[in-house]
Short mmCIF file of C-alpha atoms in Angstrom, two decimals:
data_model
loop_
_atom_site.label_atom_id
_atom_site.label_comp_id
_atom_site.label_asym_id
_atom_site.label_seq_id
_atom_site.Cartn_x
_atom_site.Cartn_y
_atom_site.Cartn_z
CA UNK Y 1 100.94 32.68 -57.75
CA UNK Y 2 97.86 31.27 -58.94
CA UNK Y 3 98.62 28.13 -56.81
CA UNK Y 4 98.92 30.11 -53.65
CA UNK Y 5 96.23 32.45 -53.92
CA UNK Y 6 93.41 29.64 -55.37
CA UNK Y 7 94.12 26.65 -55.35
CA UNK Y 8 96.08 26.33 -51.93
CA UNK Y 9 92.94 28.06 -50.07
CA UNK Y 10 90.09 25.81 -52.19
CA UNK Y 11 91.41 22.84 -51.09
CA UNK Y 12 92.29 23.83 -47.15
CA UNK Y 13 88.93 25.04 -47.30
CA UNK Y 14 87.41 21.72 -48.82
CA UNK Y 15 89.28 20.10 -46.14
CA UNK Y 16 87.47 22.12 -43.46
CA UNK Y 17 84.26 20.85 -44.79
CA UNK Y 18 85.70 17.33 -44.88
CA UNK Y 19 86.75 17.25 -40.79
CA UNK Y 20 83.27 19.10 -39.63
CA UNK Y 21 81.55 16.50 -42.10
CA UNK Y 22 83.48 13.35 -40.82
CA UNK Y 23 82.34 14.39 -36.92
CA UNK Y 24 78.89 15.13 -37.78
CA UNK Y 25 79.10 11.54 -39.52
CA UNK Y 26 80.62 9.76 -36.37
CA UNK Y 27 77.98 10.71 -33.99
CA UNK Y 28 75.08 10.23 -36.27
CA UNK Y 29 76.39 6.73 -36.36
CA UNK Y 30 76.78 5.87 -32.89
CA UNK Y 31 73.52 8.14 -32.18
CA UNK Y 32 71.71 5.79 -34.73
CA UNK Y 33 73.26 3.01 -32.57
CA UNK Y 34 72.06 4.15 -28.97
CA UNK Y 35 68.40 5.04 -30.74
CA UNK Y 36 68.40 1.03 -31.99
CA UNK Y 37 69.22 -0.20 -28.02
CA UNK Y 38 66.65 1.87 -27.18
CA UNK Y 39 64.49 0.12 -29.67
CA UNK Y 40 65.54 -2.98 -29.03
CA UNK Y 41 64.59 -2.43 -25.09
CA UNK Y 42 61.50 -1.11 -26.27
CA UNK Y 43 60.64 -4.33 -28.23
CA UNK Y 44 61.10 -6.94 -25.10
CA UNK Y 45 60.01 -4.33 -22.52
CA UNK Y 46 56.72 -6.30 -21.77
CA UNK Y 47 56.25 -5.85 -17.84
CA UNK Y 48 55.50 -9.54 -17.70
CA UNK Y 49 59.16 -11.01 -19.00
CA UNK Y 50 60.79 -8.15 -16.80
CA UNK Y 51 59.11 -8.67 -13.21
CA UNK Y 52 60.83 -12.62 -13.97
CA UNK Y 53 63.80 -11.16 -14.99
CA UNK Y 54 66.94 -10.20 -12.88
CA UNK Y 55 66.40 -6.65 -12.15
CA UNK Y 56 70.22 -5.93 -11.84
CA UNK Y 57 70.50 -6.85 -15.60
CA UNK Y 58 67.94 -4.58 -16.60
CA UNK Y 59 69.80 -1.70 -14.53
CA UNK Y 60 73.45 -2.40 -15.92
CA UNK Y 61 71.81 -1.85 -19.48
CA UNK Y 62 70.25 1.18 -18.54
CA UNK Y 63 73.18 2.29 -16.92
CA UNK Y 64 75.20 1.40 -19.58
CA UNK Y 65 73.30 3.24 -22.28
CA UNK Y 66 72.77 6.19 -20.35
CA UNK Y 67 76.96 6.74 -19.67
CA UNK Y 68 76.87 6.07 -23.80
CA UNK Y 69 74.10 8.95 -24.19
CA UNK Y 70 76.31 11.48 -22.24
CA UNK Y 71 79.37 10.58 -23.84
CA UNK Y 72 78.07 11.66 -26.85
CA UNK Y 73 76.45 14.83 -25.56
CA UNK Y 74 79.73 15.42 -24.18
CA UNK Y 75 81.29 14.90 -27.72
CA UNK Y 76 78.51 17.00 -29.56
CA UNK Y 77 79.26 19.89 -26.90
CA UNK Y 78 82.60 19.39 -27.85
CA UNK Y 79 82.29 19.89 -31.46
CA UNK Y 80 80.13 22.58 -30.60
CA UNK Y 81 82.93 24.56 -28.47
CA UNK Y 82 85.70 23.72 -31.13
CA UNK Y 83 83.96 24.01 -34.53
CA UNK Y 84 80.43 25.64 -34.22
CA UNK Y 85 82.10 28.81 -34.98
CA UNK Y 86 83.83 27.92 -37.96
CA UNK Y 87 80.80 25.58 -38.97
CA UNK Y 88 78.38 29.25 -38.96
CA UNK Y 89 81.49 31.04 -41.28
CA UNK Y 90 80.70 28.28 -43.69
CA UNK Y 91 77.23 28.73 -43.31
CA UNK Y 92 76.93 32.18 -43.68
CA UNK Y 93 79.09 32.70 -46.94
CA UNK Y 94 77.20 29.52 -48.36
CA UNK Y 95 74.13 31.16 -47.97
CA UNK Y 96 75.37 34.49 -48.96
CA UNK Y 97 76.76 32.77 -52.38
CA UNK Y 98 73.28 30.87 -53.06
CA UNK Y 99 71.79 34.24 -52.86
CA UNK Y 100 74.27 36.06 -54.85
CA UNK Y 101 73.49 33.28 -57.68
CA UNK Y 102 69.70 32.86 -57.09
CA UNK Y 103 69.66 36.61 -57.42
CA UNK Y 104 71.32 36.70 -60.90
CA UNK Y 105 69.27 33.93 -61.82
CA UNK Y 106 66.46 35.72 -60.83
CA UNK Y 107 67.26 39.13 -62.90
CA UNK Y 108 67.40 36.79 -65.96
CA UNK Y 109 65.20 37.31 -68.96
CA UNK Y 110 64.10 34.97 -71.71
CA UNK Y 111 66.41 36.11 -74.15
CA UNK Y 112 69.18 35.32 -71.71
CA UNK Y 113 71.38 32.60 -72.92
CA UNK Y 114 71.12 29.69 -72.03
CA UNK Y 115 74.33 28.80 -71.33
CA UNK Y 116 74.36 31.85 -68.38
CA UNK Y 117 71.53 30.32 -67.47
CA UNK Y 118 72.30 26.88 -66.66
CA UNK Y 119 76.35 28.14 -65.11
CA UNK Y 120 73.85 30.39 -62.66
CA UNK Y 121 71.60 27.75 -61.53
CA UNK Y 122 74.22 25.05 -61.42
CA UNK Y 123 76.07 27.84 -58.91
CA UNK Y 124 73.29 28.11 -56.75
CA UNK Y 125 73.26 24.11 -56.70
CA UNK Y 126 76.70 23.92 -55.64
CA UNK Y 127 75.77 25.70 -52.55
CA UNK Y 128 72.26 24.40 -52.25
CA UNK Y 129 74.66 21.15 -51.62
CA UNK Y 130 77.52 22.46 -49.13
CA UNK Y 131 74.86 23.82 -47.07
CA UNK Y 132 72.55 20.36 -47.14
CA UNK Y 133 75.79 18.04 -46.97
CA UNK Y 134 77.36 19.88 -44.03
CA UNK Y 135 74.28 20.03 -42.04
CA UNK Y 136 72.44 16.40 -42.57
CA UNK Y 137 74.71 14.14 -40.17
CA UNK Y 138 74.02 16.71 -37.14
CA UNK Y 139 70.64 17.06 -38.02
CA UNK Y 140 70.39 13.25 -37.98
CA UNK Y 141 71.74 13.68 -34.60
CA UNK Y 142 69.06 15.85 -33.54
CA UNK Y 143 66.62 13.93 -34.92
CA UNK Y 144 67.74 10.60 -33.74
CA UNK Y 145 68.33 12.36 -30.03
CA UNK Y 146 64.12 13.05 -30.10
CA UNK Y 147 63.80 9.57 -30.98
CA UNK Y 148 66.01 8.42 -27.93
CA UNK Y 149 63.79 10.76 -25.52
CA UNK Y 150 60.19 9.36 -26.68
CA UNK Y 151 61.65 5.45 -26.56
CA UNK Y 152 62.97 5.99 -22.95
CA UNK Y 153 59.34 7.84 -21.84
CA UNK Y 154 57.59 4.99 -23.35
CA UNK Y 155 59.52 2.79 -21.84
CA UNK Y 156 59.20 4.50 -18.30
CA UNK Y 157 55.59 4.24 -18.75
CA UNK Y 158 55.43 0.41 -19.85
CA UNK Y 159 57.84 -0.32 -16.69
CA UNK Y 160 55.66 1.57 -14.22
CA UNK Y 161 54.33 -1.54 -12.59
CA UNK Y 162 57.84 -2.68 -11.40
CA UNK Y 163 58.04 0.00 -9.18
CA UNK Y 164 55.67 -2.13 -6.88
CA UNK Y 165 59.13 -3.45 -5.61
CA UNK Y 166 61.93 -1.99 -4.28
CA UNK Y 167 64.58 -3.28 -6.80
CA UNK Y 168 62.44 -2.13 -9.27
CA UNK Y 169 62.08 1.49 -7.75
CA UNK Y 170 65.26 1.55 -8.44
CA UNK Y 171 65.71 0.45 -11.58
CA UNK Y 172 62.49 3.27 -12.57
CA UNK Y 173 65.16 5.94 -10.91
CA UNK Y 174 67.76 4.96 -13.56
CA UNK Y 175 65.29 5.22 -16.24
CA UNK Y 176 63.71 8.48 -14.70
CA UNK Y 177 67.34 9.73 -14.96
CA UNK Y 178 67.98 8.77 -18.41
CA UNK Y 179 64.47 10.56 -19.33
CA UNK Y 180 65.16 13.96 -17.60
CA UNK Y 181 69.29 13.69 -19.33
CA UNK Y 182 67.47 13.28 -22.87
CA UNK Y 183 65.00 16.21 -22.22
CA UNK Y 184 67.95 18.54 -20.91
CA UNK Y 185 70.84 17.71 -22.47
CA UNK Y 186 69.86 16.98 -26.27
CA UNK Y 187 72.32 15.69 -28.57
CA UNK Y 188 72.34 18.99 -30.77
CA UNK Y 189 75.50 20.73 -32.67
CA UNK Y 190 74.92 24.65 -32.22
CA UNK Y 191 76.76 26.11 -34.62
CA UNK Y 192 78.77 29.40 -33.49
CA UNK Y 193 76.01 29.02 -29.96
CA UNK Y 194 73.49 30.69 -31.94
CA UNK Y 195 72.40 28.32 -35.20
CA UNK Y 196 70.48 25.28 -33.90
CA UNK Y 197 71.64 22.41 -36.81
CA UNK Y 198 68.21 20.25 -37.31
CA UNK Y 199 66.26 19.36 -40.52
CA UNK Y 200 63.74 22.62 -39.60
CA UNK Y 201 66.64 24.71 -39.98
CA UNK Y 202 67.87 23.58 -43.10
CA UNK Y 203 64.33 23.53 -44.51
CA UNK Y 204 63.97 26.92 -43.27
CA UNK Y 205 67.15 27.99 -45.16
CA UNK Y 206 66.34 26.64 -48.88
CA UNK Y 207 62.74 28.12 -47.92
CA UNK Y 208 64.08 31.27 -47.43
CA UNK Y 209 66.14 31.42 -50.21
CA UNK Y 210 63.21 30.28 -52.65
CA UNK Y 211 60.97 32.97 -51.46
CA UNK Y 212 63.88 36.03 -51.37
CA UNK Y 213 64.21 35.23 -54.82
CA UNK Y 214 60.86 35.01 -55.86
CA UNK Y 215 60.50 38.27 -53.85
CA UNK Y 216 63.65 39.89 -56.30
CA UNK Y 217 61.98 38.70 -59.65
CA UNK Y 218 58.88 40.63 -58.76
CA UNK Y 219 60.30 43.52 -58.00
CA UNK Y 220 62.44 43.10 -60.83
CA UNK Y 221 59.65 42.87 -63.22
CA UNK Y 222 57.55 45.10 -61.76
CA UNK Y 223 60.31 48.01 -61.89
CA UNK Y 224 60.39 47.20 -66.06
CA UNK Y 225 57.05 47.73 -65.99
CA UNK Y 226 56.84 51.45 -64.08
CA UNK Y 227 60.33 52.08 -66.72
CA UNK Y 228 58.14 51.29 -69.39
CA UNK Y 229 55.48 53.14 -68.33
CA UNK Y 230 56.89 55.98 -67.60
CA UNK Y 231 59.14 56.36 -70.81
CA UNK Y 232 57.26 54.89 -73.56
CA UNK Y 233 59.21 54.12 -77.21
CA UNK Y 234 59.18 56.54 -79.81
CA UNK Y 235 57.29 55.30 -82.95
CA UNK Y 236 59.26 54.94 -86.10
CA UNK Y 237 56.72 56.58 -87.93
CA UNK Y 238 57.18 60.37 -85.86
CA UNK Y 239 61.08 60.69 -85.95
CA UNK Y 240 60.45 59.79 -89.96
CA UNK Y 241 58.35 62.80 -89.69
CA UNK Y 242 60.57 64.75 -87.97
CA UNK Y 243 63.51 63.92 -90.63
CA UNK Y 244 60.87 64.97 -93.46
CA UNK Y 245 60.27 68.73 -91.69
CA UNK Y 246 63.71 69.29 -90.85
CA UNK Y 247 64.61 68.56 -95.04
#
């Protein structure tokens, strides 16, 4: 029983974070490798070697880069479609578990034991993790993606004086394409269609967290204090006085 109901569903769910891990992890890789073309374009994209150079060389490049750049979108939007819902499940009941521990940890006092202490915080840890470890390779993605945009607008702007000929008008129209494709179609997972996955959001989530805990331990402590306020101790000294009478 104990197989079926625990330790069957732990690992089937481990394995869900394993396949939306693995794709995030492909395209941040071959993102990472389109951003390091672009680079590389970048670095020799002196308008004095290219006006020498054969123009239809520069364009299959371009061309070539750009059909990689919306295979990948096309991939991302895939993901998106086929696991962005399950990916915001995980999300949500990660983030609803960090809380559930932070806000333990947070109702702790200093006579707590330690040992509650540190199985709390190691708790909200665990989750801390799943939710950085899930998101990083699609943030990377997002990231990388920005990076891809401003290398092909520099590089429209340090190719403008090609356009003074005609095979170089159209070799600005490929780039021109590849710049407007990068600005509209971003290489970004949306998880569920709602959750954009970049570094700001995961920021934002251990940010949140932090502060709706430190929110809970002051109202926490400042509830003790009205209790004690309001229903002060008896001193030991009256109910012996009470016991004296009373004899």
């Amino acid at each position: 029983m104990w197989l079926f109901m625990c330790t069957l569903p732990f690992c089937l769910s481990q394995t869900i974070y394993i396949i939306v891990w693995i794709n995030g992890k492909i395209v941040a890789e071959a993102t990472e490798k389109l951003r390091r073309n672009v680079i590389e374009l970048l670095g020799m994209s002196s308008a004095d070697k290219y006006l020498h150079r054969d123009y239809c060389l520069c364009a299959e490049e371009l061309q070539r880069q750009l059909e990689v750049y919306v295979e990948l979108f096309d991939f991302i939007r895939l993901l998106t479609d086929t696991l962005g819902s399950v990916y915001l499940a995980m999300y949500i009941l990660d983030v609803v578990s960090m809380l559930s521990f932070v806000g333990v940890l947070a109702g702790y006092h200093l006579e707590t034991p330690a040992i509650n202490i540190l199985v709390t915080l190691l708790g909200s840890l665990v989750f801390a993790l799943y939710v950085v470890f899930v998101a990083t390779p699609f943030a990377k993605c997002h990231q990388q993606s920005m990076q891809i945009e401003q290398g092909v607008v520099t590089l429209a702007h340090r190719w403008l004086p090609m356009t003074k000929t005609e095979k170089g008008r159209c070799l600005f129209v490929i780039l021109d394409t590849f710049r407007i494709t990068c600005e509209k179609q971003p290489i970004t997972f949306y998880a569920g269609h709602v959750l954009h996955v970049t570094t700001g959001m995961i920021l934002k989530t251990l940010t949140y967290v932090a502060s709706i805990a430190l929110i809970v331990k002051e109202l926490l402590i400042k509830s003790e204090e009205s209790l004690n306020h309001h229903c002060p101790e008896i001193p030991a000294t009256n109910i012996n006085t009470n016991d004296s009478l009373r004899e």
